[in-house]
Coordinates of C-alpha atoms and ligand atoms in Angstrom, one line a residue:
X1 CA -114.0 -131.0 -191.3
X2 CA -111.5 -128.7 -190.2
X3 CA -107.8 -128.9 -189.6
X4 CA -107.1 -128.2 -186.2
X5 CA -103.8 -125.8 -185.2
X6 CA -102.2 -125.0 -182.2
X7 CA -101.2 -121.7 -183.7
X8 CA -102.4 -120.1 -187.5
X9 CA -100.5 -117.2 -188.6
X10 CA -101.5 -115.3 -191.0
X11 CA -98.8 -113.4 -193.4
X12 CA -95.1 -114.9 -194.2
X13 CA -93.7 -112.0 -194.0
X14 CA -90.3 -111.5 -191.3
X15 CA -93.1 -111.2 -188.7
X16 CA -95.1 -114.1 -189.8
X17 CA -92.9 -116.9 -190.9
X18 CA -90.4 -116.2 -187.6
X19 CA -93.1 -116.2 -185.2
X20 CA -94.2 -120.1 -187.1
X21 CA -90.7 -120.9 -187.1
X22 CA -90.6 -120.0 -183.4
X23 CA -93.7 -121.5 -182.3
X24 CA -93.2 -125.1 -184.1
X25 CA -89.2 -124.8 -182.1
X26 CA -91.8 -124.6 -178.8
X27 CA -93.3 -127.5 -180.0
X28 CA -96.9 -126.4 -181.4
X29 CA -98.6 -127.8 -184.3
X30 CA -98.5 -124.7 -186.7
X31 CA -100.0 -123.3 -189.9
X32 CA -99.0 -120.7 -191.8
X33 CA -101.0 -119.2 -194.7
X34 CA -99.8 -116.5 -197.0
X35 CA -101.4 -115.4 -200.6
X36 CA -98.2 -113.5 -202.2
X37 CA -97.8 -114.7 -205.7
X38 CA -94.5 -115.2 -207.8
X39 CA -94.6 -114.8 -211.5
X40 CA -95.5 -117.8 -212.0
X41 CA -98.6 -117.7 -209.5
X42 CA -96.7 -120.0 -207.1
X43 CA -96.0 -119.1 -203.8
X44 CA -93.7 -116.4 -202.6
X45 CA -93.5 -116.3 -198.4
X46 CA -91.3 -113.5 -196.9
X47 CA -94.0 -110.8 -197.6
X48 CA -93.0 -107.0 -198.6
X49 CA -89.5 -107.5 -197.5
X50 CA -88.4 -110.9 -199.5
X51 CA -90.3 -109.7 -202.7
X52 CA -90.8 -106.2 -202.8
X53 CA -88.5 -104.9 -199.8
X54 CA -85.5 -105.0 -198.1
X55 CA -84.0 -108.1 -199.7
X56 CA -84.7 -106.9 -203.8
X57 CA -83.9 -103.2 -202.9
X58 CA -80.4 -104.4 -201.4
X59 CA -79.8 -106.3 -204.4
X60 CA -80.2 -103.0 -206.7
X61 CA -78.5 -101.0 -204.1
X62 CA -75.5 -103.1 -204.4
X63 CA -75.3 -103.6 -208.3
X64 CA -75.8 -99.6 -208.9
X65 CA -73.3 -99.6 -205.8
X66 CA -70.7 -101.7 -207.9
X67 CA -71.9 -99.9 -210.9
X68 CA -71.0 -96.4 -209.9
X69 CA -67.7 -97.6 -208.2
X70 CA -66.6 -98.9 -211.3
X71 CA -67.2 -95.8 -213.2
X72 CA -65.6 -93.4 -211.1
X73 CA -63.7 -95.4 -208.7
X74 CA -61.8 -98.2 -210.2
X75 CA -59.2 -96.1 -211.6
X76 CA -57.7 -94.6 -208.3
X77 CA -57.0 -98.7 -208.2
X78 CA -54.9 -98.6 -211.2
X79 CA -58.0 -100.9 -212.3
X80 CA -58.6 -100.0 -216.1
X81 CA -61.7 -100.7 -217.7
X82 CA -63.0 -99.4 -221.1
X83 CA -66.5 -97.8 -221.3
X84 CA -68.7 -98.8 -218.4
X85 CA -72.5 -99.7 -218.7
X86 CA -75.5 -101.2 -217.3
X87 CA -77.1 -104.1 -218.2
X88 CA -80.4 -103.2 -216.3
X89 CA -82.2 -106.8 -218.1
X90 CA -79.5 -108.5 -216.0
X91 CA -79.0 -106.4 -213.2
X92 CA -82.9 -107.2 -212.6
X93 CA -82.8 -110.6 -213.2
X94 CA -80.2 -111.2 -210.4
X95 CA -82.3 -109.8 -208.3
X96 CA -85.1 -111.9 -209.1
X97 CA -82.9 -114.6 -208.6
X98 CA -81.7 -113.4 -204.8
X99 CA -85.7 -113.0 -203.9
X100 CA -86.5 -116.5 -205.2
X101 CA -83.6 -118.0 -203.1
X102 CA -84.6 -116.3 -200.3
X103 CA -88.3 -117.9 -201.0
X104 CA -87.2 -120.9 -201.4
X105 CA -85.2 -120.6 -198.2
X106 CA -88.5 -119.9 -196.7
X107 CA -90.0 -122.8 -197.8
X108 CA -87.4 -124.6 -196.7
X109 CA -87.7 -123.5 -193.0
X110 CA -91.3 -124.2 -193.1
X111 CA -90.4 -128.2 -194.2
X112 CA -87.4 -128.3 -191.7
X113 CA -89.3 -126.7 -188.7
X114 CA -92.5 -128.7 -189.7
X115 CA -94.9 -125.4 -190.0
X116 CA -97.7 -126.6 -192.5
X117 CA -97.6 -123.7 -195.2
X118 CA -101.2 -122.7 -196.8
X119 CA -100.8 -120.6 -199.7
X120 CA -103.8 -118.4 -200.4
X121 CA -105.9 -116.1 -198.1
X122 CA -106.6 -116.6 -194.7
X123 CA -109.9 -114.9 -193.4
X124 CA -111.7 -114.8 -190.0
X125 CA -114.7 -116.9 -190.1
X126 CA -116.2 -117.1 -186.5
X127 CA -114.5 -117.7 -182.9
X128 CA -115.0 -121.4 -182.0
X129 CA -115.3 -123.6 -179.4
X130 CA -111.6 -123.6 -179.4
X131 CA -110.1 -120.8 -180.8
X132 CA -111.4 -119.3 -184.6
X133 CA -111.9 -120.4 -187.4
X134 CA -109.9 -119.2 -190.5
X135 CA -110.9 -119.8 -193.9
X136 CA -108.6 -120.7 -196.7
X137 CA -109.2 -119.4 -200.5
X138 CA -107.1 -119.9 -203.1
X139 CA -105.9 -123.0 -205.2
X140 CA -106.8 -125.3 -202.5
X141 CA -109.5 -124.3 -200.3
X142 CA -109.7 -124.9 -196.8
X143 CA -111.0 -124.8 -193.5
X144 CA -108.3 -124.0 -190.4
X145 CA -109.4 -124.2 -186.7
X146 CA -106.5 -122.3 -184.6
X147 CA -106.5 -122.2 -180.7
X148 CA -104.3 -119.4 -181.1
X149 CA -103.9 -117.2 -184.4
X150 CA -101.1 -114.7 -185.0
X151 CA -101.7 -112.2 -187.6
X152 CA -98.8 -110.8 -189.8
X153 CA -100.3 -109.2 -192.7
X154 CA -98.2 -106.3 -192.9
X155 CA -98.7 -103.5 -194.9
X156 CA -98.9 -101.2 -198.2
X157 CA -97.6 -98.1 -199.9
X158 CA -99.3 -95.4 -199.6
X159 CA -100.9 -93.6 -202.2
X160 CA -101.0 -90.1 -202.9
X161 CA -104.8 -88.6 -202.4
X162 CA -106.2 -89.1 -206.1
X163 CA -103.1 -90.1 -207.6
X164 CA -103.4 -94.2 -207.2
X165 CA -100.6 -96.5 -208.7
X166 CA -100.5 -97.2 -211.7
X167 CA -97.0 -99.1 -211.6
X168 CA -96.1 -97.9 -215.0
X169 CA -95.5 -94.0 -214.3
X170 CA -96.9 -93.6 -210.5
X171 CA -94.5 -96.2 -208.7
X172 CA -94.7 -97.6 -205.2
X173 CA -92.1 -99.8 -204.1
X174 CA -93.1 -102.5 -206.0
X175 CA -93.0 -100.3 -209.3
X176 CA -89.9 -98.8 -208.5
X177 CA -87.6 -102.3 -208.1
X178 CA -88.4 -103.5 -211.6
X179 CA -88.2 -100.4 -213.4
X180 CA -87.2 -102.0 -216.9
X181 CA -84.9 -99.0 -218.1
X182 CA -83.4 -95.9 -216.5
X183 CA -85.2 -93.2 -216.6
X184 CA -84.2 -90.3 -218.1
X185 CA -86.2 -87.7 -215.4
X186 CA -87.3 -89.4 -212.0
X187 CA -89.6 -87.9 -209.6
X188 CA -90.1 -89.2 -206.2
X189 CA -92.3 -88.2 -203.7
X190 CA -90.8 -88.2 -200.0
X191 CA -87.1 -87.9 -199.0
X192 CA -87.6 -90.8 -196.6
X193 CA -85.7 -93.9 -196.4
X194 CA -87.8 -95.5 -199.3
X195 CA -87.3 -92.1 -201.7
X196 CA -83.3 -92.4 -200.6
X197 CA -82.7 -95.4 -201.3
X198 CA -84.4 -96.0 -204.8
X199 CA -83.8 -92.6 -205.6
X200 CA -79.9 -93.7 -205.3
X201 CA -80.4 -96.8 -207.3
X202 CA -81.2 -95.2 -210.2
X203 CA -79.0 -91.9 -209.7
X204 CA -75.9 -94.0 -209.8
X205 CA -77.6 -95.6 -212.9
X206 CA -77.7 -92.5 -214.7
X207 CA -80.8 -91.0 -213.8
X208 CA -81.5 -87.2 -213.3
X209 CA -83.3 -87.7 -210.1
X210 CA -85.2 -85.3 -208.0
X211 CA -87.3 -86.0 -204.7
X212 CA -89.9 -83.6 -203.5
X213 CA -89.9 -83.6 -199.5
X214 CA -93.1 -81.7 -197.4
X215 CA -91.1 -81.5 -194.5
X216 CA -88.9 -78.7 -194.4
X217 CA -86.0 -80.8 -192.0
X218 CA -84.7 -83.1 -193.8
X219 CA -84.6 -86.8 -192.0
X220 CA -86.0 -85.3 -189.3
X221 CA -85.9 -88.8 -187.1
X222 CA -82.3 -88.7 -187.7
X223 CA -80.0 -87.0 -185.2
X224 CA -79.1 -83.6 -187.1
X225 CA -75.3 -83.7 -187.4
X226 CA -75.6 -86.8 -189.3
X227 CA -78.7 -85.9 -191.5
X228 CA -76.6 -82.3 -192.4
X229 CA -73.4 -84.7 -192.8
X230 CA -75.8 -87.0 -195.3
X231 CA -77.3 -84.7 -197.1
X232 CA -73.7 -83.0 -197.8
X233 CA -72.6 -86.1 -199.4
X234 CA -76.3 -86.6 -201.0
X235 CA -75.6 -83.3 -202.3
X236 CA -72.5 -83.9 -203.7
X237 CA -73.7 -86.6 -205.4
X238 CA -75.8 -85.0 -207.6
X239 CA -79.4 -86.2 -205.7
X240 CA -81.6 -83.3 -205.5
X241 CA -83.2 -82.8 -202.5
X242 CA -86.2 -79.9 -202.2
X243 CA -87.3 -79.8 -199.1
X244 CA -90.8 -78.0 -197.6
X245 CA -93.0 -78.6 -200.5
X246 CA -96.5 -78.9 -200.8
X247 CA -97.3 -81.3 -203.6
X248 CA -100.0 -79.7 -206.1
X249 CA -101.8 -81.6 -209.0
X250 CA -100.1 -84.6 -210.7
X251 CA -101.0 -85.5 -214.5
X252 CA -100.0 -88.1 -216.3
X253 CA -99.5 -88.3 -220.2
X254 CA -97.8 -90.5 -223.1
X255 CA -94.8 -88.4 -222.1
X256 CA -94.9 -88.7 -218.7
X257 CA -95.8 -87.3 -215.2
X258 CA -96.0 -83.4 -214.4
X259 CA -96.4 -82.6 -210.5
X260 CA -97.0 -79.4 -209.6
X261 CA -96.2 -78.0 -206.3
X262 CA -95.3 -75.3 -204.3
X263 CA -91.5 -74.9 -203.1
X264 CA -90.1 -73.6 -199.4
X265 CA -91.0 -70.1 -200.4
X266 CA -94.4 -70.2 -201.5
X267 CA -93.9 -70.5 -205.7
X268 CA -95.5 -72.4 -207.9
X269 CA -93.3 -74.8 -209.6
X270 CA -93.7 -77.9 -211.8
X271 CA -91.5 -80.7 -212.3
X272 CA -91.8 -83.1 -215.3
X273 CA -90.2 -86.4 -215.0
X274 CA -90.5 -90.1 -217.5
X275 CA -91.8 -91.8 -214.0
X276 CA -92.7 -90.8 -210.3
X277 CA -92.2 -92.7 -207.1
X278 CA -94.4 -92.1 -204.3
X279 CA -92.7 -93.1 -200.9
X280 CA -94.9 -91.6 -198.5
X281 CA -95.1 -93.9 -196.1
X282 CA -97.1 -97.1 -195.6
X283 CA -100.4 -98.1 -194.7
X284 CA -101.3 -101.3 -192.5
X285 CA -102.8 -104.4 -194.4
X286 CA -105.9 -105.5 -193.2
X287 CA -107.8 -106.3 -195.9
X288 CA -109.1 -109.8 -196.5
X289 CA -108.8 -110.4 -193.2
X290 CA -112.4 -110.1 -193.0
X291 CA -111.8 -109.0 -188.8
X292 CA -115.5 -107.4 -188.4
X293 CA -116.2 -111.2 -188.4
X294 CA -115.2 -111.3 -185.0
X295 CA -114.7 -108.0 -184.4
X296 CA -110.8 -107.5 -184.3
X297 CA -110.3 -104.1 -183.3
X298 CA -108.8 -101.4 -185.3
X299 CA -107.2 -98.2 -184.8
X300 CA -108.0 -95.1 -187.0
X301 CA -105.1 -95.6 -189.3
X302 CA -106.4 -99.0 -189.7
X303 CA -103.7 -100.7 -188.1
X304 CA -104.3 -103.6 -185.5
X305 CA -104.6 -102.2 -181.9
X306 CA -102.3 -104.2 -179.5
X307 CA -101.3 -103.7 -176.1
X308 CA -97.1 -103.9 -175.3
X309 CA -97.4 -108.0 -175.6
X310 CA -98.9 -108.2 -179.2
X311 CA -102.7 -109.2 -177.8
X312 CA -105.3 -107.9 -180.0
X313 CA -108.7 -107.0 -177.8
X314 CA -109.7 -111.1 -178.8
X315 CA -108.5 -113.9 -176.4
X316 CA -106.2 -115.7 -178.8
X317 CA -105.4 -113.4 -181.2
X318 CA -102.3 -111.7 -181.6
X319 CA -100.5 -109.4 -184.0
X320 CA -97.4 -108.5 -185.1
X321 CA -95.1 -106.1 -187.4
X322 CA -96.4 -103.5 -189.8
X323 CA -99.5 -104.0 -189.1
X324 CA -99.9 -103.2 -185.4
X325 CA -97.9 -99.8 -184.0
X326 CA -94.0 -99.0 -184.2
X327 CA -91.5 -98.7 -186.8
X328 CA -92.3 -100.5 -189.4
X329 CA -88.7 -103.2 -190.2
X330 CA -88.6 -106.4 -190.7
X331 CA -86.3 -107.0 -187.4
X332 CA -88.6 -105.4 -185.4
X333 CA -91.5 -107.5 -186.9
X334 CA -89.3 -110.7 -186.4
X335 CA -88.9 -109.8 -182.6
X336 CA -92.5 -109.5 -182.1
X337 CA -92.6 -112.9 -184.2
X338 CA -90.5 -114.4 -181.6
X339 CA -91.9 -112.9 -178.6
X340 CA -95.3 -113.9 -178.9
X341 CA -94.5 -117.6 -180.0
X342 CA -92.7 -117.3 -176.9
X343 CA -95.2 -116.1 -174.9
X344 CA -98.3 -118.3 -176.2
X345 CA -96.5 -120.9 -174.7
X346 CA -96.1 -119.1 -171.8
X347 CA -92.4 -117.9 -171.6
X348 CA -92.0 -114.4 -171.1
X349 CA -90.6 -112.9 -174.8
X350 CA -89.2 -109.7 -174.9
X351 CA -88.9 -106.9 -177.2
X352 CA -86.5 -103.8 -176.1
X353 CA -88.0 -101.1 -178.3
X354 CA -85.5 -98.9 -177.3
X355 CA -82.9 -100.4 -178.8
X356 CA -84.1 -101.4 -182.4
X357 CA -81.6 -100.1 -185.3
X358 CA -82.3 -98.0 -188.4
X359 CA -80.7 -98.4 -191.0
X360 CA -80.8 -96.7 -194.4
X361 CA -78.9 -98.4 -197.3
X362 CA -77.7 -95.4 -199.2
X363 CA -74.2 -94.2 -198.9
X364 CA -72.8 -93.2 -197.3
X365 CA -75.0 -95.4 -195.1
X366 CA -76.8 -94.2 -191.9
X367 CA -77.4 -96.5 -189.4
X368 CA -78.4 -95.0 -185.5
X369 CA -79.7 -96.7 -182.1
X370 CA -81.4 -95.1 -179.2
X371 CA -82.1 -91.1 -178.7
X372 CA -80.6 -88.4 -181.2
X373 CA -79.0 -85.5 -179.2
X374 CA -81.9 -83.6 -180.0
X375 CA -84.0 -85.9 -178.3
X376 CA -82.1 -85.8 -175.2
X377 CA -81.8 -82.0 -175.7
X378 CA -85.6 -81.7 -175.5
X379 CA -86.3 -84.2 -172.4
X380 CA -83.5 -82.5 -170.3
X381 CA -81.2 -85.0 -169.9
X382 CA -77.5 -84.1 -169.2
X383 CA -75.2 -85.4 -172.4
X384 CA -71.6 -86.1 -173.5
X385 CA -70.7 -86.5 -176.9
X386 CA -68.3 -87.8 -178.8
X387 CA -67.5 -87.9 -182.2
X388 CA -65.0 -89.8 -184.7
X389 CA -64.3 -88.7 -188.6
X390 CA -64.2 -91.8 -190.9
X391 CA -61.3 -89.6 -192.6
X392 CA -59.2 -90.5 -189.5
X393 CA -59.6 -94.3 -190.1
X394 CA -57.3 -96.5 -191.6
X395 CA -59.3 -99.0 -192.6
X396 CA -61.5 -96.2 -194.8
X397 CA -58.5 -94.3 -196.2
X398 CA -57.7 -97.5 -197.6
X399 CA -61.2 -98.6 -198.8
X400 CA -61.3 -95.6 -199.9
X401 CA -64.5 -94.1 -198.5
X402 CA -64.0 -92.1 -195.7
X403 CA -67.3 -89.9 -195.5
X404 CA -68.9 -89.8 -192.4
X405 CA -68.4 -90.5 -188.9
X406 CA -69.4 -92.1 -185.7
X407 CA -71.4 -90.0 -183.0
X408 CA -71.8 -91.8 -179.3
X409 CA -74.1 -90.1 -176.9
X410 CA -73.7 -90.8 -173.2
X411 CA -75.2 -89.8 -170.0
X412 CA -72.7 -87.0 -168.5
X413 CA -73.4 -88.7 -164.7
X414 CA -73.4 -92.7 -165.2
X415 CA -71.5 -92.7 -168.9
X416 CA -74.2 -94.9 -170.1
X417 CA -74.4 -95.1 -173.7
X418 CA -78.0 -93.5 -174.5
X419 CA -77.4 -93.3 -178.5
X420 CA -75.3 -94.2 -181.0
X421 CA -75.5 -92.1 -184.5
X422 CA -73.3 -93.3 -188.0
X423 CA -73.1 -92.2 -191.3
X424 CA -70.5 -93.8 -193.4
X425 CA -69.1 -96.9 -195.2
X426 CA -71.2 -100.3 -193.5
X427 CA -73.0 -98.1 -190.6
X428 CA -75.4 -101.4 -191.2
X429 CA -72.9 -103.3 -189.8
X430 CA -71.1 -101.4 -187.0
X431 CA -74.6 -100.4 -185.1
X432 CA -74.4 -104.1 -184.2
X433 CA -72.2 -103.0 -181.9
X434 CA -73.9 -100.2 -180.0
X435 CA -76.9 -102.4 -180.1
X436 CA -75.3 -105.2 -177.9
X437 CA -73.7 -102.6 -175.7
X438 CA -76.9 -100.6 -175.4
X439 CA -78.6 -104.0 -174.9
X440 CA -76.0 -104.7 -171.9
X441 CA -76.9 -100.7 -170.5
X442 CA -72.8 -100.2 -171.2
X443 CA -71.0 -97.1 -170.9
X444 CA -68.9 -95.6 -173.6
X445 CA -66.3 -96.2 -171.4
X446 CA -66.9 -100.0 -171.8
X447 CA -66.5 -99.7 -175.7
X448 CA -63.5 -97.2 -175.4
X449 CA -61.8 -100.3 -172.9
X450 CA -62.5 -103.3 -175.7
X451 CA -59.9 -104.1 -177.9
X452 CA -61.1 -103.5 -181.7
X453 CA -59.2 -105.5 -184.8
X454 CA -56.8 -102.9 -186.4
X455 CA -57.5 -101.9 -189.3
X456 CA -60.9 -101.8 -188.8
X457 CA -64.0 -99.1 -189.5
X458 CA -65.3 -100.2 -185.9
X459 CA -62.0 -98.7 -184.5
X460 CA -63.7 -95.3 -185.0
X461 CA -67.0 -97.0 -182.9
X462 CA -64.0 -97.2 -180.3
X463 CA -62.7 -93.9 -180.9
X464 CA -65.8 -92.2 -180.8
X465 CA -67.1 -93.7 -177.5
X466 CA -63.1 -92.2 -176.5
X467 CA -63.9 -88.8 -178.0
X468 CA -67.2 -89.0 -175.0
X469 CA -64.3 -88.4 -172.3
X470 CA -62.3 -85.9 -175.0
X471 CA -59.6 -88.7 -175.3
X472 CA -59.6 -90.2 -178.8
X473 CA -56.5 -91.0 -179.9
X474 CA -56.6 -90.9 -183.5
X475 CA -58.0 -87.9 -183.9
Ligands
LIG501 P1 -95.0 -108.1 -194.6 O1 -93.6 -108.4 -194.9 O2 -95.7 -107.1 -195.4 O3 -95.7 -109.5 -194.9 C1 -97.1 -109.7 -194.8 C2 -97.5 -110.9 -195.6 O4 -98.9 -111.2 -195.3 C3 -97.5 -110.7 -197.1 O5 -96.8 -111.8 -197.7 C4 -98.9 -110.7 -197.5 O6 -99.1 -111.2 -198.8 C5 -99.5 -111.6 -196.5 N1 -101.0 -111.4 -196.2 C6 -101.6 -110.2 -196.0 N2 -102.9 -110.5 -195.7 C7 -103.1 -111.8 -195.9 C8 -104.2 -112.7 -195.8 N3 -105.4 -112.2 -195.4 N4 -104.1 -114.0 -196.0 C9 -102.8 -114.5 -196.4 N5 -101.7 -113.7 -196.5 C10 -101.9 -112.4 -196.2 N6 -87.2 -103.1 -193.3 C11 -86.0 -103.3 -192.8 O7 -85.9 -103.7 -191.6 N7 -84.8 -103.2 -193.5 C12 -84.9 -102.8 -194.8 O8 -83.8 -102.7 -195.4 C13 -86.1 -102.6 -195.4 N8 -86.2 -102.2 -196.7 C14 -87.4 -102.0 -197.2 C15 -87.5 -101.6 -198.6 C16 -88.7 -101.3 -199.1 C17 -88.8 -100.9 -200.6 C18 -89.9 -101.5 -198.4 C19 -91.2 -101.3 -199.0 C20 -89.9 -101.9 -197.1 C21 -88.6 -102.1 -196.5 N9 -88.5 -102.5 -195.1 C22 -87.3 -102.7 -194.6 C23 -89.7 -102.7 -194.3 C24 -90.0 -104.2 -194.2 O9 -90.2 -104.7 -195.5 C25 -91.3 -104.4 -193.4 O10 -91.1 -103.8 -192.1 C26 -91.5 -105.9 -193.1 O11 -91.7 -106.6 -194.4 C27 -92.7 -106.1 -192.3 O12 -93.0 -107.5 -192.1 P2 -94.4 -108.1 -191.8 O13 -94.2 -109.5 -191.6 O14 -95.0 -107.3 -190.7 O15 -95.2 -107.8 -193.1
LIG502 P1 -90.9 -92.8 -194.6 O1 -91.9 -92.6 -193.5 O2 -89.6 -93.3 -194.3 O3 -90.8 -91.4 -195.4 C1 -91.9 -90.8 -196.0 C2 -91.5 -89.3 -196.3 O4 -92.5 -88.8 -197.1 C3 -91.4 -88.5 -195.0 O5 -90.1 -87.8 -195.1 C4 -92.6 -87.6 -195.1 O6 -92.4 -86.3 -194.5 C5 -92.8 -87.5 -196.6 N1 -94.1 -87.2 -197.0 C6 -95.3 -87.7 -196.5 N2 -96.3 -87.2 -197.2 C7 -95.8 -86.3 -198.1 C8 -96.4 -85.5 -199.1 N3 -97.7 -85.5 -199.3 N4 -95.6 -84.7 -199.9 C9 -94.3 -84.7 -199.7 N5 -93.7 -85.5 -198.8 C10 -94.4 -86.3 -198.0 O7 -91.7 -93.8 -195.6 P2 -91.2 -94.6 -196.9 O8 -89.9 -94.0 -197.4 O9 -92.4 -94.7 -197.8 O10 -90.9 -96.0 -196.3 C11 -91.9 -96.7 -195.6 C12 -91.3 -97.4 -194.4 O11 -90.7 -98.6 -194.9 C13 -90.2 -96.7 -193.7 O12 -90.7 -95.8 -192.7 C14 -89.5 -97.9 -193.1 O13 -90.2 -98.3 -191.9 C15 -89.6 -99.0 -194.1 N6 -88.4 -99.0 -194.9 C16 -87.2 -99.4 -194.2 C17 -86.1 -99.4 -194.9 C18 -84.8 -99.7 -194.1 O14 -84.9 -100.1 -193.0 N7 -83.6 -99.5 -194.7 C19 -86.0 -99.2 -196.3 C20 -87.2 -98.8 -196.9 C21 -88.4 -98.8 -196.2

């Protein structure tokens, strides 16, 4: 005997457990399986970005933040402190603790929203009469019989050609977040947001740190005033940065990893570090799905083909986040979550890919929303900028981080906002605002009108929107 679902998902990752939580609000009898494992082999929902993601790398980004503010900061305070130093056990341990709370918070959801949770693996057995039929493995073994099934399985690091992880010197993510002591050398692989952001973590810590990049732009997705502006205050900070290499051989030994390459110039080089992270990107997770079963369709990068609404090529089947096309963050797996709860019962959910944020946690911190002026330089379309200086804000003279600045694009006919760019101190934060103004197709003249809270860092939001019409008044 089977139990019978409404809706299965498969993977409780942000796209998974939000598109359960969603479709039990509609009212749908819902199951949702997921196989990640805590330490103790019990289960773990919220996927890559609860246990090996956004929410763990945030907590070392934060600590190492505090860390390196103490050491070099606290004194312009008048706060004295004697020899500062890392207790990375501890530092760890917290952040074990903020990933289990956010589990458990999970698990929580599931009980207050009434979403059956399956813990194991959830494979394709056959379509049925009424939907598919998903098998269960694990603990607790099961049969599932969903009318409709959304999968959610996300995705993994991806490994170097011939180099494969071995978590102790060649690091993915995972490796990288529980790194036991700080390294004296660190490698990384790829100056994207994953190589930034860990490679900060343990910069600050102490580490010599040094990421190999094979583009020769550096954050190329990012508009280019703010990526030069970053990688000025990367510089500074003692992050090293080689950009245009072509990665060679990698070897591994008792002492640690050697990786030959080739720098922007065309010499050999070799760089020997105590552990390497790769952060090359990610792959989509398909395994265990067993989808040849009923013959799910893939693309060639093995991610899940979808059209715009999250339908797979099977009637019934849906998918969402990592694994199908897009950038691959946890807010834009948890729209698609929504969206396709919302439309399985036969609402018409939305996801605005043109106005999904980026954010990269390093710091200063970049954070952007719609087209970088390159962008708009390349497709023709007729521009004004404006820019604000974080060094002209109160509120950042006297937090005392006043890197950076705010960059609003708008069209030069209508004035409607087509981009917002910031690097500096909680850009995380302050895109919320361009978001809900590009959301509502506003002009920069409509942020320049809106009263902002004085002292605040989102006065220079204002200001810069100001700066579009050459009238900031600050600056
Ligand atoms: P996932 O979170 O990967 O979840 C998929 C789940 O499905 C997993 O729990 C997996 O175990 C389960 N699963 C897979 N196959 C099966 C199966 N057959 N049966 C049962 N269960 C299965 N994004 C941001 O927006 N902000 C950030 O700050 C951010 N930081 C990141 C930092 C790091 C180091 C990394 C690696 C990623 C980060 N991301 C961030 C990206 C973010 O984690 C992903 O975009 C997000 O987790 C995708 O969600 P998802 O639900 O599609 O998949
Ligand atoms: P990424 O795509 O951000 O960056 C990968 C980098 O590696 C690129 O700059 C690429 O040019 C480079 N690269 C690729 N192959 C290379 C090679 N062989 N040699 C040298 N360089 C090479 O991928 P990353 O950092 O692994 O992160 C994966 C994804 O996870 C991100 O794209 C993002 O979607 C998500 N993420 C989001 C975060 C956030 O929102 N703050 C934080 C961390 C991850």
């Amino acid at each position: 005997m089977s139990l019978a679902f409404d809706v299965v998902v498969i993977g409780a990752g942000p796209g998974g457990y939000i598109a359960a939580i969603r479709a039990a609000q509609l009212g749908f009898k819902v199951a949702c399986i997921d196989e990640w494992k805590n330490a103790a082999g019990g289960p773990a929902p919220g996927g890559t970005c609860t246990n090996v993601g956004c929410i763990p790398s945030k907590a070392l980004l934060q600590s190492s933040e505090y860390f390196e503010h103490t050491r070099l900061h606290a004194a312009e305070h008048g706060i004295r402190t004697g020899k500062v130093s890392m207790d990375v056990a501890q530092m760890l341990a917290r952040k074990d603790t903020v990933v289990k709370q956010n589990n458990d918070g999970i698990l929580y959801l599931f009980k207050k929203n009434k979403v059956s949770f399956f813990h194991g693996r959830g494979s394709f057995v056959k379509a049925a009469d009424a939907g598919y039929e998903i098998e269960l493995s694990g603990d607790k073994p099961e049969t599932l019989l969903g009318r409709h099934v959304v999968l959610a399985t996300g995705s993994s690091a991806r490994a170097l050609p011939g180099t494969p992880f071995d978590e102790e010197l060649v690091l993915s993510n995972d490796g990288a977040l529980r790194l036991g002591a700080v390294p004296k050398k660190l490698a990384l692989i790829g100056s994207g947001v994953i190589g930034l952001e860990m490679g900060s973590v343990w910069r600050r810590l102490g580490a010599e740190v040094t990421i190999l990049e094979g583009l020769p732009t550096f954050l190329g997705a990012v508009d280019e005033q703010i990526a030069r502006e970053a990688k000025k205050a990367f510089d500074k900070q003692g992050l090293k940065i080689e950009l245009g290499v072509q990665v060679g051989e990698i070897k591994s030994s008792k002492k640690g990893v050697s990786i030959a390459y080739t720098n922007a110039k065309g010499e050999a080089q070799q760089l020997d570090a105590d552990k390497l992270i790769v952060s090359i990107g990610r792959v989509p997770h398909t395994t265990g799905l067993n989808a040849q079963a009923v013959g799910l369709q893939l693309d060639e990068r093995g991610a899940i083909v979808v059209d715009a609404e999250c339908r797979t090529n099977l009637p019934g089947v849906w998918a969402v986040g990592d694994v199908v096309r897009g950038p691959m963050l946890a807010h834009k797996a948890e729209e698609e979550g929504v969206a396709v709860a919302e439309r399985i019962a036969g609402q018409h959910g939305h996801v605005d890919f043109d106005t999904i944020p980026w954010v990269i946690y390093t710091h200063p911190e970049i954070a952007w929303v719609g087209r970088t002026e390159q962008q708009l330089k390349a497709a023709g379309v007729a521009y004004r900028a404006g820019t604000f200086p974080f060094l002209a804000n109160g509120r950042a003279r006297a937090l005392g981080d006043t890197t950076g600045m705010v960059k609003c694009l708008a069209d030069a006919q209508t004035d409607e906002i087509l981009g917002v760019h910031i690097v500096g101190p909680m850009a995380c934060e302050l895109i919320a605002e361009a978001v809900v103004a590009m959301s509502f197709k506003a002009s920069a003249e409509d942020i320049a009108r809106i009263c902002h809270a004085h002292p605040s860092l989102s006065e220079a939001v204002k200001e810069a929107a100001l700066a579009v019409d050459k009238r900031s008044l600050n600056f």
